[in-house]
C-alpha cells in the first residue's frame, strides 16, 4: 500500500492524532500515524527484505534499522492507544516491505484477532498466509489521484560517476547525452520522473546506503545493486555474448560466437531482472504510476512486475533489432522472453520489420494472432490487450543546438574546416564492434580511390571509433582489422596524394568535438550490418542545419547534407532521401561514395531539407509523448478487470478477467440443483465434455452413462450444442433417448431421439458452396494434415494436425480469400480454434438457446436452473443469449444461471473449470446428487411402522397371557 499520499489522511475510526502526510513528494516518503506519545515516523520503502528504515522526524539521530519484531512492538504500543490506528499502521507498513519475506495482510485478518501481533513480535509469521492467486486491481480513478510518477528503467542510470582519489568521496553528474535523461522533456512538467538502473561504477557495499540516499534526494535515481559476479554474467555474459548477437541475426553456432547457451548466464539474467523489478516495485504506486522499461537487458521485468501488480501501467521499448522467427526460435528460453514482453501493455519497436518478426514469433511459438484496431496492432493475451507500437526514437534538438552554440564548438568547426579546406570531408562515427561495418566502409573507400583519378585529391574519411560496449576477442579482432586496412590505404595512396585519405580517431571524444565534426563534414556514412536505430544520421543532419557563422552565404551553403546509410539500420526507412547501400557489397559502398561526391549543391539541399523536416518533427519529445499516449490508452482498456496468475517465476501468466469472474463452485451448483425443479443444460461437445487431447472423438461409455442418468430425470432438459453435423451427433448419442441435440451451431435442433429435426429460418440456396469448396480443397492440397468437412449449412477447413505456424498462416490467407469471393453473398467466414468455417449469416448457438428457452416458457415449463458449459468462441454467443433470455419477460422469474467456460481465459461466462476433464465429474456429481440426498434422509415411516408392529405383537402376547 502507498506510504506517500498527496493529502492528509486520518486513520478510520481512530483517536490517534497522527496523520498520513506527504513530507516531500520528491523524496517519496510519508509520515505514518502513531499514538500521541510518539513523533511521526519517516519511512523509506526501498529497503532490504524484512527491514524498514525509520527516521524520527523530530531528531537528527542516525537512521535506525528495525527488524520486523521491533516494528511490531512499536505497533503494539500504538494499539494500546488506538486499535484502529494500529490496524491502519499494520496495513501501511507491512504492505511496504519486500514481498518475498513480507507479511501479507487482509483487513479482516488484522481486525479478526490482535493476538496475532504478539506472535509477530516474537518473529512467528506462520499465521499470516499469502494468497498468491489474486492480484489487486486498480482503476482510472486511482491514477487520477495525485501527480503522476514516471519510472524509467534501463540497464544504466543517466549518471556519470567519479571518485575523488584523494578523499575517496563519490561525485555524480547527470549525463546529458543519455536518452533516459533526454526523455524528461517529453513528460508533463508536473510529473515526477524516477530513474532505475545500475551505476557505471563499482560501489563498496558499506557505501551503498549513503550513495543511494544521495542519488535519491539529489538526482531522483534509484540504484540497482548487482554483485560483480552477477553483473558480469548478466551483461557481458547472457546479454552481450548471447542475446545481442542473436538479436542481430547471428545463430548461436556462428563462428564469431564461441559460447553456446549457458544456464548459469541465464540465471544471472533472471536474478538481475528480479533485482530491477524489486527496485521498481519499491517506488511504484499501484494505479498511479507509469513504468517504462528499456531494451533487451530487462525483457523479464514486465513479468516479474505483474506478479504483484497485475494491472500496473507498464510499457517496454526494444532499442535493438528483433530477429526473424527462424533465428529467435533457437533461443532455449524463447517462450519466457516472449511472455516477458507480452506482459507489458505496449511493446515498442523502431521499425515494422522488427515488429513483424515479433508478431511472427508470437504466432509460431505461442499460437497468438494479432488484430488491427483503428491502426493499432493488438494482441489478446490472456484477457489483456497488448499493443505493438512502431515508432523510431528521435534526438533531443535542444541538446544539439546548445552544443553547437558553445564557443569551443565554434572554434573546433573553424579548425576542422581550415584543416580540410578544398577536400570533401566524409565522416564516420561508429562503435568498435563486429556489426558496425567499419572494415567494409574502408574497403569501399579503397575501391573508390582505385578508379576515379580526378577525385583522389578531393576525398578524406575521418572515422571516429567510439569505445566498444562489449568485450572479447571478436572486438579486438575487429579493431585490429580496421587499423590494418586504414594503414594499408594510407600507405598506398597517402604518399602520392600528399595527405592521409583515412584519419582514424580511435579514442573517446568529447561531445562538443563530435558535434563540430558533424557540422563540418560534407558527407556522413554509416553502414552497419545491423543496428536497432543509430541516431548518427539524425545528429549529423541537425548539426548541418546550423553550422555556419553570421555570414549569410556561408550559412546557406552549409544547409546541405549527404547521407550514405546501410539499409539494415533502423533509421533507414525514415530517411528516404539518403543513399542506401548493402554494407556487405564493397562495390555498392564504393559506388555510393562516388555518387555522393558528384551530387550537385541543389540535390544536397533538397535531401537535407527533407530529412531535417522529419527529424525536427519526430524528435525525442514527440517519441515520448506518442508512446506515453498509447500506453495510457492501452492501460485503460485493461484496468477495469481483475487479474489471476498461474505459473511461477518468469513462467508467470497473468490472466485478466471480469470482476465477477471466478472458479465454478461445485457445492453451490449442487445446492441450486437440489432446490430447483425445471433444470436446463446446454453443453458444448468438442473441448468441453470431450477433451481436445482425446484421439477418439466419439463419446466414451462414461460420458454416455452420465448423460443418460441426467436425462432420466424428468425434471431435466439437456442439449448438446455443437458445430458438428446431424448425422455424426445422432450416431454418437443414439444410446440416449431423451437427449436434445442442436447440430451445426444450432441450425438443426432435435428435442429427443424420437422427435423430428427442426431447422432454422430458410437460408435460400447454397450455390456459394460450389465456390468455396474448390478453394478449401486447394488449401488442403497445399497444407499437410488439413482436411475439409462438408455440412448441410456450411463448409469447414480443419488444420488441427497441420504445422501450427504454417496452418495458422494458411488459415489467415484462406479466410481473406473467402471473404473476398463471398463479399456479395449472405455468408460469414469465421476463423476458430484450428478451423476456418464458411456458413450462412445469422447462424450461431445463441439462436438454438433462444428457441429452446422460448419453447419451454410457452409450454408452461420455464427453467429455474440453467447450466451452460463451453470452451470456444462459438460458445460465447450461447452465453450471451442465455444472459439475455434469463432477464427476458418470457420467464416469470429469473432462473439460477451458471455460465461456465473451460480453462482460465477471457470470456462472457462468469465461471470456469480448469480443464475439460473436470466437466464429466461435475455432471456425475449432479446426476447422483438427488439419489445421494434420498439415501441421507432418515426413514421414519418405515421405522415407526416396524415399531408399531412390534408393539402390537407385544400387546397380543400380554393379553393372551
CSV table of N, CA and C in Angstrom, one decimal, residues 87 168 237 352 361 382 410 415 554 564 633 651 678 693 769 814 905 940:
chain,number,residue,atom,x,y,z
A,87,UNK,N,-4.2,-1.1,13.5
A,87,UNK,CA,-4.6,-1.8,12.3
A,87,UNK,C,-4.2,-1.1,11.1
A,168,UNK,N,38.3,9.9,-1.5
A,168,UNK,CA,37.5,8.7,-1.6
A,168,UNK,C,36.0,9.0,-1.7
A,237,UNK,N,27.9,-11.6,-20.1
A,237,UNK,CA,27.6,-13.0,-20.4
A,237,UNK,C,26.4,-13.1,-21.3
A,352,UNK,N,8.9,-1.5,-38.7
A,352,UNK,CA,7.9,-2.5,-39.0
A,352,UNK,C,8.6,-3.9,-39.1
A,361,UNK,N,7.0,-14.5,-34.3
A,361,UNK,CA,7.4,-15.4,-33.2
A,361,UNK,C,6.3,-15.6,-32.3
A,382,UNK,N,-4.3,-13.5,-22.9
A,382,UNK,CA,-5.0,-13.9,-21.6
A,382,UNK,C,-5.9,-12.8,-21.0
A,410,UNK,N,32.4,26.2,-31.8
A,410,UNK,CA,32.6,27.1,-33.0
A,410,UNK,C,34.0,27.1,-33.4
A,415,UNK,N,38.4,25.2,-37.1
A,415,UNK,CA,39.7,24.4,-37.2
A,415,UNK,C,39.6,23.3,-38.1
A,554,UNK,N,27.6,31.7,-46.2
A,554,UNK,CA,28.2,30.5,-45.6
A,554,UNK,C,27.1,29.7,-45.0
A,564,UNK,N,25.0,8.5,-46.5
A,564,UNK,CA,25.1,7.2,-47.0
A,564,UNK,C,24.9,6.3,-45.8
A,633,UNK,N,-3.7,4.7,-23.3
A,633,UNK,CA,-4.9,4.2,-23.9
A,633,UNK,C,-5.0,2.6,-23.7
A,651,UNK,N,7.9,-17.8,-15.7
A,651,UNK,CA,6.8,-18.5,-16.4
A,651,UNK,C,5.4,-18.1,-16.0
A,678,UNK,N,-37.0,-27.4,-12.5
A,678,UNK,CA,-37.1,-27.4,-14.0
A,678,UNK,C,-35.7,-26.9,-14.5
A,693,UNK,N,-7.6,-33.3,-26.3
A,693,UNK,CA,-6.5,-34.2,-26.4
A,693,UNK,C,-6.8,-35.7,-26.7
A,769,UNK,N,-21.5,-22.7,-51.9
A,769,UNK,CA,-20.6,-23.8,-51.5
A,769,UNK,C,-19.8,-24.3,-52.7
A,814,UNK,N,-6.6,-18.2,-46.2
A,814,UNK,CA,-7.9,-18.7,-46.7
A,814,UNK,C,-9.0,-17.8,-46.3
A,905,UNK,N,-9.6,-18.1,-19.0
A,905,UNK,CA,-9.3,-17.2,-20.2
A,905,UNK,C,-10.4,-16.2,-20.2
A,940,UNK,N,-38.2,-42.5,8.8
A,940,UNK,CA,-39.1,-42.5,10.0
A,940,UNK,C,-40.3,-43.3,9.8
